[in-house]
PDB file of C-alpha atoms in Angstrom:
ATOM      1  CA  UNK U   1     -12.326   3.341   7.748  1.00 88.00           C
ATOM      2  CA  UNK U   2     -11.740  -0.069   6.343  1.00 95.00           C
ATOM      3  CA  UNK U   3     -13.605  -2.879   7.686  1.00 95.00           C
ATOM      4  CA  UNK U   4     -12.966  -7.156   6.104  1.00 96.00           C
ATOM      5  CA  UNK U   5     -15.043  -9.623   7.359  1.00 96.00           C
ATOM      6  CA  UNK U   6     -14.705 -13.739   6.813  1.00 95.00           C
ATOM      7  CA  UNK U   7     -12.866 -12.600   3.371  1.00 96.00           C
ATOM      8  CA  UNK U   8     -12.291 -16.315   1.311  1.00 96.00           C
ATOM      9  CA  UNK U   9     -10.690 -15.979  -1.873  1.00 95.00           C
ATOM     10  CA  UNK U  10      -9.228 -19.114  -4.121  1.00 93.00           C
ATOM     11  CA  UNK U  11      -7.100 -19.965  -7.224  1.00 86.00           C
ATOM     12  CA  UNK U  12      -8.874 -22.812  -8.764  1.00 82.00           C
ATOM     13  CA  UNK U  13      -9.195 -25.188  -6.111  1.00 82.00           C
ATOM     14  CA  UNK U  14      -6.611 -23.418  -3.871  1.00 90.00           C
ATOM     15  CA  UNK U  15      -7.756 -21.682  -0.758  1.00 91.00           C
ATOM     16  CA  UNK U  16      -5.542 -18.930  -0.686  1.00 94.00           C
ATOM     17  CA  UNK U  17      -7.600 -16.404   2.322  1.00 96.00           C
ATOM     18  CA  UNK U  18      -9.510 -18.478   4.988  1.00 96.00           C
ATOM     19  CA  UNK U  19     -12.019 -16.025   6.773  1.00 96.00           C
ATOM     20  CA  UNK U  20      -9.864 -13.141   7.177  1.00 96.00           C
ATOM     21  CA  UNK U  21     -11.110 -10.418   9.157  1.00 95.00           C
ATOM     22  CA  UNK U  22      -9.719  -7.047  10.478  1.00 94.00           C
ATOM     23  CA  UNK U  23     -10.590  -3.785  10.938  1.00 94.00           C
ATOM     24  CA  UNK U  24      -8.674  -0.227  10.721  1.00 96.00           C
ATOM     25  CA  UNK U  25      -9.708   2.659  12.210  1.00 94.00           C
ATOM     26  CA  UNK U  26      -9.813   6.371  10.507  1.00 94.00           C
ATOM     27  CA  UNK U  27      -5.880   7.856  11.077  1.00 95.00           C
ATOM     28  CA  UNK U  28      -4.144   4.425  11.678  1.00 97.00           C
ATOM     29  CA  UNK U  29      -1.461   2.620  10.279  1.00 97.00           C
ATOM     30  CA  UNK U  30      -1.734  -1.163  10.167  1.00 97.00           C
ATOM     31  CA  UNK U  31       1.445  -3.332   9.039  1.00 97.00           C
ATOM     32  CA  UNK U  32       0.403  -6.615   7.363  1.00 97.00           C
ATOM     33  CA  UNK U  33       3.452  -8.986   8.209  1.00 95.00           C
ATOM     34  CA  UNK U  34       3.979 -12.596   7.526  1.00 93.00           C
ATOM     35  CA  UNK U  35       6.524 -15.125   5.780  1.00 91.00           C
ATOM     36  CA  UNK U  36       6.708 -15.241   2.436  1.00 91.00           C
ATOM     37  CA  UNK U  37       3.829 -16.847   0.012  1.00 91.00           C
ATOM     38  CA  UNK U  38       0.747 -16.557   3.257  1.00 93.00           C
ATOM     39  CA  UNK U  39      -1.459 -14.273   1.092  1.00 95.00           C
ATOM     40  CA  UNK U  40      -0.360 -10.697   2.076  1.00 96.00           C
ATOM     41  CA  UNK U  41      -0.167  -9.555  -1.455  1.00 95.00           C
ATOM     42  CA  UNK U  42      -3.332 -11.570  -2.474  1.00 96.00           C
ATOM     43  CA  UNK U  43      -5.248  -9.705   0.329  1.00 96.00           C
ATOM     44  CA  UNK U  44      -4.205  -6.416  -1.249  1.00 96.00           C
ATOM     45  CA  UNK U  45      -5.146  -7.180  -4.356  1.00 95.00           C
ATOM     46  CA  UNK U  46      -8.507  -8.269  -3.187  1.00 96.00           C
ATOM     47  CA  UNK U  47      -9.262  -4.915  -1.441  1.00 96.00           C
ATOM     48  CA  UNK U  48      -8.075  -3.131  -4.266  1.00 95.00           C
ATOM     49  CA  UNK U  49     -10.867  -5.219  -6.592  1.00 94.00           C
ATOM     50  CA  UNK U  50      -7.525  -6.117  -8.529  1.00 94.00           C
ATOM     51  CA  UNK U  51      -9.032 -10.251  -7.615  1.00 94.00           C
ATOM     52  CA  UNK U  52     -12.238 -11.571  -7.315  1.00 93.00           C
ATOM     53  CA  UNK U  53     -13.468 -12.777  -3.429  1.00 95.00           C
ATOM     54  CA  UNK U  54     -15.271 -16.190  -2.700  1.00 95.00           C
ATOM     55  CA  UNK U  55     -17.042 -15.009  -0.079  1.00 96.00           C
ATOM     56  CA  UNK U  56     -17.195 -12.015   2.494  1.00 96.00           C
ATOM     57  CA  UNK U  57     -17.376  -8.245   2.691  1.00 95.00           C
ATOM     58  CA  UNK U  58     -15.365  -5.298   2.709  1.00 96.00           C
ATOM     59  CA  UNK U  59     -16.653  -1.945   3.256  1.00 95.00           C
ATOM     60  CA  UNK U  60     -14.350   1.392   3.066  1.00 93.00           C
ATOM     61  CA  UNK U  61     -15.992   4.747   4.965  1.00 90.00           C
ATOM     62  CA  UNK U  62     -19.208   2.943   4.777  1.00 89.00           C
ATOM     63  CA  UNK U  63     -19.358   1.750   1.115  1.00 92.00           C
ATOM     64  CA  UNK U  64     -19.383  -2.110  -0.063  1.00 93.00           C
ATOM     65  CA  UNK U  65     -16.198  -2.282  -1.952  1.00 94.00           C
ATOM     66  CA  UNK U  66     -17.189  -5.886  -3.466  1.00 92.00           C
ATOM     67  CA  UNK U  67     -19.615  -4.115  -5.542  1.00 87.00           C
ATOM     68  CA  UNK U  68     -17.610  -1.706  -7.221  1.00 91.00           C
ATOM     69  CA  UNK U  69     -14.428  -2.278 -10.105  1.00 89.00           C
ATOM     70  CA  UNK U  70     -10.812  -1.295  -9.052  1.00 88.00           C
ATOM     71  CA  UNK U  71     -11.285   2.255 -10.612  1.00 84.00           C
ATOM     72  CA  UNK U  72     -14.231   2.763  -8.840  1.00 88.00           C
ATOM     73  CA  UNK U  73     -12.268   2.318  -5.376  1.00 90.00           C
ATOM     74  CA  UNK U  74      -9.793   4.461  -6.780  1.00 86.00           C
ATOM     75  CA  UNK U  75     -12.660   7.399  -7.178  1.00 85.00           C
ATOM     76  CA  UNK U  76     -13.616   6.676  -3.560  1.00 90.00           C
ATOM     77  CA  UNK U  77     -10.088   7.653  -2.309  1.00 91.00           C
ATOM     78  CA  UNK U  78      -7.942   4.011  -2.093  1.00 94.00           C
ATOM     79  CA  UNK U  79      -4.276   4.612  -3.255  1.00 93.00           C
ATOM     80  CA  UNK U  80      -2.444   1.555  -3.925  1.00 94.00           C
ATOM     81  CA  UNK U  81       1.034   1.102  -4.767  1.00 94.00           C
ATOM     82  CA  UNK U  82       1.772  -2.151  -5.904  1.00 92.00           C
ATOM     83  CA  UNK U  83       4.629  -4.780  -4.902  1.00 89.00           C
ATOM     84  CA  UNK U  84       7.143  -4.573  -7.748  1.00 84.00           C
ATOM     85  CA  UNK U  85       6.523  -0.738  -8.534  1.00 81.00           C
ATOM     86  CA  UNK U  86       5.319  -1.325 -12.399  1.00 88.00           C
ATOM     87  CA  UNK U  87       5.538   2.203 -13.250  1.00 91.00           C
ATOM     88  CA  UNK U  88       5.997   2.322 -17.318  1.00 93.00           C
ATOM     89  CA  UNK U  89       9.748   2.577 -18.222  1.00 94.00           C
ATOM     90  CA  UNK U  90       9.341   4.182 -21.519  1.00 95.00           C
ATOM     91  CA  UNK U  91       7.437   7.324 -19.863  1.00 96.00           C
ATOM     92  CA  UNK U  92       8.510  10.053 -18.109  1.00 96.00           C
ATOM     93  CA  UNK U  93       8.218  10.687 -14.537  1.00 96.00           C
ATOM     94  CA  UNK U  94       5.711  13.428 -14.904  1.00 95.00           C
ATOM     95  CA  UNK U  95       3.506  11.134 -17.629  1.00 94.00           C
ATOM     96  CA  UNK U  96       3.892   7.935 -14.723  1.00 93.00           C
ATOM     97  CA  UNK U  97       2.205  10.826 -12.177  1.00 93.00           C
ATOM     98  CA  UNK U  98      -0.372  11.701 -14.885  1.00 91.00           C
ATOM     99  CA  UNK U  99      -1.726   8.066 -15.614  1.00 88.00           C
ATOM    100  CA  UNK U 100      -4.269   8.065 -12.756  1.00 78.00           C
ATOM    101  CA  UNK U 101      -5.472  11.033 -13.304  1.00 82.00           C
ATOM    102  CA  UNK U 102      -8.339  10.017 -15.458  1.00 74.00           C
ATOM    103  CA  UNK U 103      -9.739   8.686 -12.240  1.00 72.00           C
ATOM    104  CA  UNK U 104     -10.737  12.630 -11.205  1.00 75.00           C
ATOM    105  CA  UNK U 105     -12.932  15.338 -12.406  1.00 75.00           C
ATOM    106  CA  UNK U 106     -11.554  17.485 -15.119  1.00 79.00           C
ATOM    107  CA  UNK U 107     -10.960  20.151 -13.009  1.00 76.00           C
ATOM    108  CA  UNK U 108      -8.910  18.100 -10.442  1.00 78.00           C
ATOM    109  CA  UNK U 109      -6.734  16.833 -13.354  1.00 81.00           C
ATOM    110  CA  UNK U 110      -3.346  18.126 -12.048  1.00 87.00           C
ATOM    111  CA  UNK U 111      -0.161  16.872 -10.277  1.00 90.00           C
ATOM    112  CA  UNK U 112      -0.423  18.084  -7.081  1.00 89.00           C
ATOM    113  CA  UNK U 113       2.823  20.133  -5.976  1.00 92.00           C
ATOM    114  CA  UNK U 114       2.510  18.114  -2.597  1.00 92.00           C
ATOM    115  CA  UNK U 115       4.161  15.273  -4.819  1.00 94.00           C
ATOM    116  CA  UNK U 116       7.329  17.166  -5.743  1.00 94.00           C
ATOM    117  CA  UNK U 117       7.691  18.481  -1.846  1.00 94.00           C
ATOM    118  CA  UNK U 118       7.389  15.084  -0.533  1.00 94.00           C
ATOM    119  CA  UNK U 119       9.839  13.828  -3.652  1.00 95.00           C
ATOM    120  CA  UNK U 120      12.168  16.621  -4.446  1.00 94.00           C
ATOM    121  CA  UNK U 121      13.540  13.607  -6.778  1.00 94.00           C
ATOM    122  CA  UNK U 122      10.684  13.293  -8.904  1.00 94.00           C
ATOM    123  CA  UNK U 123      10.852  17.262  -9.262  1.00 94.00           C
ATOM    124  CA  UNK U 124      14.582  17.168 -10.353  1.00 93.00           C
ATOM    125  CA  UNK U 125      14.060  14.458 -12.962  1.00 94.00           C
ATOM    126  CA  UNK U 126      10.620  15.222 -14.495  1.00 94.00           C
ATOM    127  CA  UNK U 127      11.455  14.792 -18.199  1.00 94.00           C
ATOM    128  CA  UNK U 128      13.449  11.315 -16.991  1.00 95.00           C
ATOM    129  CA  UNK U 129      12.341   7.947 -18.487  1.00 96.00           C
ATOM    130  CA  UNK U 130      10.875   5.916 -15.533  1.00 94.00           C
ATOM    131  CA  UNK U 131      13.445   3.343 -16.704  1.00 93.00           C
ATOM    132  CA  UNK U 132      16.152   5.338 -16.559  1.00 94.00           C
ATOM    133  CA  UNK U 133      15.499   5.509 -13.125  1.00 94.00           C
ATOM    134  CA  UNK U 134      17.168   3.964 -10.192  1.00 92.00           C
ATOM    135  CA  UNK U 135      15.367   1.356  -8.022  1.00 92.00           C
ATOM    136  CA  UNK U 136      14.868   3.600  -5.231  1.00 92.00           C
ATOM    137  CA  UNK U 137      13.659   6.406  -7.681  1.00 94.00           C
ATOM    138  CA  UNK U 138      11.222   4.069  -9.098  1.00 94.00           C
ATOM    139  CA  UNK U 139       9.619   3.107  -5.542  1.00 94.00           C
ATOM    140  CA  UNK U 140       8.993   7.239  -5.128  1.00 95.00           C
ATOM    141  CA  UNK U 141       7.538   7.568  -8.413  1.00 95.00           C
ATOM    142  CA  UNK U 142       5.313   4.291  -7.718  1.00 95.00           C
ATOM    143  CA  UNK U 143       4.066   6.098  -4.383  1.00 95.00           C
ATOM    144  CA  UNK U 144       3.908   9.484  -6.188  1.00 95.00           C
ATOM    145  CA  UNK U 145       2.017   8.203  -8.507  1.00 93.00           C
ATOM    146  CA  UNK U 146      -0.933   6.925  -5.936  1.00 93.00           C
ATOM    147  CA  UNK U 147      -0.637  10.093  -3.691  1.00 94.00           C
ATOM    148  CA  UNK U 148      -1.481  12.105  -7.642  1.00 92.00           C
ATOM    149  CA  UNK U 149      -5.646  10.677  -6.496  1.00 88.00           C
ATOM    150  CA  UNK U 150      -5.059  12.557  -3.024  1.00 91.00           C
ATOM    151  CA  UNK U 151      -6.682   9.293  -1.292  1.00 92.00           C
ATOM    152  CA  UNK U 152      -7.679   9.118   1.892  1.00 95.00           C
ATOM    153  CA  UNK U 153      -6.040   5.497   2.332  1.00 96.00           C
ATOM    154  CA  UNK U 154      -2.964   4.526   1.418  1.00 97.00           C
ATOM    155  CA  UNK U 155      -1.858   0.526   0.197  1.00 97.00           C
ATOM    156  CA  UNK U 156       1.497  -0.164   0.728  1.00 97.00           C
ATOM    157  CA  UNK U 157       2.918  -3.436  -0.752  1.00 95.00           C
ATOM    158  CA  UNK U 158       6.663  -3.716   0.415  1.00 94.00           C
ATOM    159  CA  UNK U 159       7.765  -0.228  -0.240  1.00 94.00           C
ATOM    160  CA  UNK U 160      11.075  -1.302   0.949  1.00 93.00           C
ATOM    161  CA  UNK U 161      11.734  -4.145  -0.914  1.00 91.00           C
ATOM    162  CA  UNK U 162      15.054  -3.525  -2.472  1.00 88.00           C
ATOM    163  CA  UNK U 163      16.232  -0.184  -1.556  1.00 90.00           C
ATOM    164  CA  UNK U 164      18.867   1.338  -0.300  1.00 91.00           C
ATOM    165  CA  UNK U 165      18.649   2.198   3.533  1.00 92.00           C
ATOM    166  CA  UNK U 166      18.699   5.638   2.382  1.00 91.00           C
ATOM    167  CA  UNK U 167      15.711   5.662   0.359  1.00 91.00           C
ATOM    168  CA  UNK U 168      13.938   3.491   2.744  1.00 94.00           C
ATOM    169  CA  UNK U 169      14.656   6.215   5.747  1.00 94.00           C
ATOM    170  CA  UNK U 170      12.846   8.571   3.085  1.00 94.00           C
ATOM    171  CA  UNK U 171      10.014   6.575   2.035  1.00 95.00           C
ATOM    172  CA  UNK U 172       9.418   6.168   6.042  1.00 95.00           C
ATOM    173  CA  UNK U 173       9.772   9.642   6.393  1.00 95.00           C
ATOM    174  CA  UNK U 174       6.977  10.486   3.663  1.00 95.00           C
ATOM    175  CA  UNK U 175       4.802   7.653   5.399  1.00 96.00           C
ATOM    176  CA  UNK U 176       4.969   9.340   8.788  1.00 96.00           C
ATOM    177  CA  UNK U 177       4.373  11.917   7.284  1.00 95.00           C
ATOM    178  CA  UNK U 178       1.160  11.146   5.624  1.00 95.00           C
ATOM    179  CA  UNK U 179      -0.038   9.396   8.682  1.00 96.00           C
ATOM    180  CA  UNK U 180       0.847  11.480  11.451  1.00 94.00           C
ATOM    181  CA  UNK U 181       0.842  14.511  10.403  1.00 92.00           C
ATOM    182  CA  UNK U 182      -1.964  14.689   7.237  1.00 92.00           C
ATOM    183  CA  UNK U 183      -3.917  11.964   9.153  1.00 94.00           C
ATOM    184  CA  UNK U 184      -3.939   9.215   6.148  1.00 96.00           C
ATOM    185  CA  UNK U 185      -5.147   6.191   6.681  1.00 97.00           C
ATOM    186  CA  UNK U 186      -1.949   3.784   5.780  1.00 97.00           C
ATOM    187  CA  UNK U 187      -2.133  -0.171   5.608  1.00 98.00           C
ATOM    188  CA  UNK U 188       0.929  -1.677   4.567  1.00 96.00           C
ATOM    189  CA  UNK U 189       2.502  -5.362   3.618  1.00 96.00           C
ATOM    190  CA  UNK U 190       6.365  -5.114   4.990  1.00 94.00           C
ATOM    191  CA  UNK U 191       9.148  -7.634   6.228  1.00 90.00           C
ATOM    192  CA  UNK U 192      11.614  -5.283   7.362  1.00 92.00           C
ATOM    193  CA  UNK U 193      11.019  -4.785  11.627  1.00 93.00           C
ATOM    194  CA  UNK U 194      12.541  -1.419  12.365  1.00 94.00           C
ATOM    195  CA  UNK U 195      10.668   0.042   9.395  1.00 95.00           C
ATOM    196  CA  UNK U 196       7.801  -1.126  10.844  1.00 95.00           C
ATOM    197  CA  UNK U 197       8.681   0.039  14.244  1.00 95.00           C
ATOM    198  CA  UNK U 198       8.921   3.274  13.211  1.00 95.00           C
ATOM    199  CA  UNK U 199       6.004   4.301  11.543  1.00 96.00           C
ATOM    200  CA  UNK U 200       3.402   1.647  12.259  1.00 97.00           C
ATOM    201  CA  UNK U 201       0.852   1.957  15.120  1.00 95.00           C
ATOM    202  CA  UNK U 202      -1.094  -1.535  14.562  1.00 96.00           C
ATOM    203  CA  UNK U 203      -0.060  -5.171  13.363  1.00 96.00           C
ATOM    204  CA  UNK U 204      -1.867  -7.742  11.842  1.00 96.00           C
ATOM    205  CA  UNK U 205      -0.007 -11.247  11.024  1.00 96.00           C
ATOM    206  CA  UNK U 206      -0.717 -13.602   8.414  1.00 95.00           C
ATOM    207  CA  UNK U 207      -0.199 -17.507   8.238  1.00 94.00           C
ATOM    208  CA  UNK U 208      -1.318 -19.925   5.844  1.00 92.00           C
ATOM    209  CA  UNK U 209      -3.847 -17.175   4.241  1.00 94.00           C
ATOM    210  CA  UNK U 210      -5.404 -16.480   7.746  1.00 95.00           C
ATOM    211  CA  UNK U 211      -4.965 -13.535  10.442  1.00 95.00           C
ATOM    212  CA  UNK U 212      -3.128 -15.351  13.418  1.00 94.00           C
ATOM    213  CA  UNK U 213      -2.501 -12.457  15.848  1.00 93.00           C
ATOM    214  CA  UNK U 214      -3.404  -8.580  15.704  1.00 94.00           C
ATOM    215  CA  UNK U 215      -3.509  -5.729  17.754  1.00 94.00           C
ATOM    216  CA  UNK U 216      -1.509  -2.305  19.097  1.00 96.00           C
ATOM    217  CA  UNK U 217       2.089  -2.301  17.897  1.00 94.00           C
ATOM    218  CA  UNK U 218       3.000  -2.479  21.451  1.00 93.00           C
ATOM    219  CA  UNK U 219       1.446  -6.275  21.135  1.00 94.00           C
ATOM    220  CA  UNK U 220       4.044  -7.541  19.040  1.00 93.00           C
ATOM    221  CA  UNK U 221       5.929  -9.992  21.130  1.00 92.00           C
ATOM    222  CA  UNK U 222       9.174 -11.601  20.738  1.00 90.00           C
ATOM    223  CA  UNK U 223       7.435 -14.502  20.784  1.00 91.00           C
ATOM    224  CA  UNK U 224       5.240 -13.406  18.185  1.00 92.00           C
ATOM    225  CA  UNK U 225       8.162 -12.919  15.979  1.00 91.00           C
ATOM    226  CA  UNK U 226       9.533 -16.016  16.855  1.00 90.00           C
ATOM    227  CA  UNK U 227       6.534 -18.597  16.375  1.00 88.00           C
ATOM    228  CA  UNK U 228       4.949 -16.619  13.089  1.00 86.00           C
ATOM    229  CA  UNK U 229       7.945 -14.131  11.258  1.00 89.00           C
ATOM    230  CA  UNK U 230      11.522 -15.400  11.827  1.00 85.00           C
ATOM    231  CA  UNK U 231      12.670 -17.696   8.837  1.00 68.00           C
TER     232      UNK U 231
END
């Protein structure tokens, strides 16, 4: 579904992606890991035409993504939820789920009920102020709010980044879920191991703005761990 080849991308005269290159295949889901500050956000942002690219290509379901703006991707069917949530705090939850929605037809223009099953929070507290929400809250509206363009692929950028354990078991439910079960394509940034464990099938690991290892989940070695993601 996705494929990057020899991606370069700088700030100024700072290399921050050195040839990366990786592919993921229709129904997978690929974890992104890597100490902090080695790109992984910076690579998302790239695919999601959120930063210009030096040099390379990426193509989703056959199309040249380096061609096309951000909103254009989003038409194609690329969800992104972004590292630090930003949903807009003076809104409501159901206006956060209706910002994207300019992105589809007019008759597509509706919150799909899917969101509310897979959030019975975001149901419950629809006339809520997105700031009035709790951290965990505001990680399910930020993925709500993506899931609204029914893509095909999913961008994760640390969904678990601090939440409570029992929002994170329900964000990895939903993301099993999605994968597994609705067969969407899911690539994710996350630090957090058992997470990834448990609903990852692939790996890819980033150091110093290049991919140093990928492969099956079953790949990822202690020593792996050791030499490229213990601090």
């Amino acid at each position: 579904m996705l494929e990057v080849e020899g991606l370069n991308q700088s700030y100024g005269e700072s290399r921050t992606l050195w040839d990366v290159a990786f592919t993921i295949p229709d129904g997978a889901c690929l974890c992104v890991m890597g100490r902090n500050g080695v790109g992984k956000t910076t690579l998302l942002k790239c695919l999601m035409g959120l930063l210009p690219v030096d040099t390379g290509s990426i193509r989703f379901a056959g199309a040249d993504l380096l061609t096309m703006p951000a909103e254009r991707r989003a038409q194609l069917g690329m969800g992104y939820v972004p590292q630090g949530r930003m949903i807009f705090p003076l809104l409501t939850v159901e206006e956060n789920l209706a910002v994207g929605l300019g992105a589809l037809p007019r008759s597509e223009r509706g919150i799909p009920r899917e969101v509310y099953e897979l959030f019975p929070v975001l149901d419950d507290m629809r006339s809520r102020r997105g700031g009035d929400l709790s951290g965990g809250q505001q990680q399910q509206l930020a993925i709500g709010r993506a899931l609204v363009l029914r893509p095909k692929f999913l961008i994760l950028d640390e969904p678990t980044e601090g939440i409570q354990p029992n929002v994170v078991q329900q964000i990895g439910d939903v993301v099993v879920r999605l994968n597994r079960e609705l067969g969407m394509t899911v690539l994710l940034v996350e630090q957090k191991l058992p997470f990834v464990r448990r609903v990852a099938d692939r790996f890819a690991i980033m150091t110093k703005g290049s991919i140093m290892a990928e492969g099956p989940l079953a790949a990822l070695t202690d020593a792996l761990i050791e030499e490229h993601l213990t601090v």
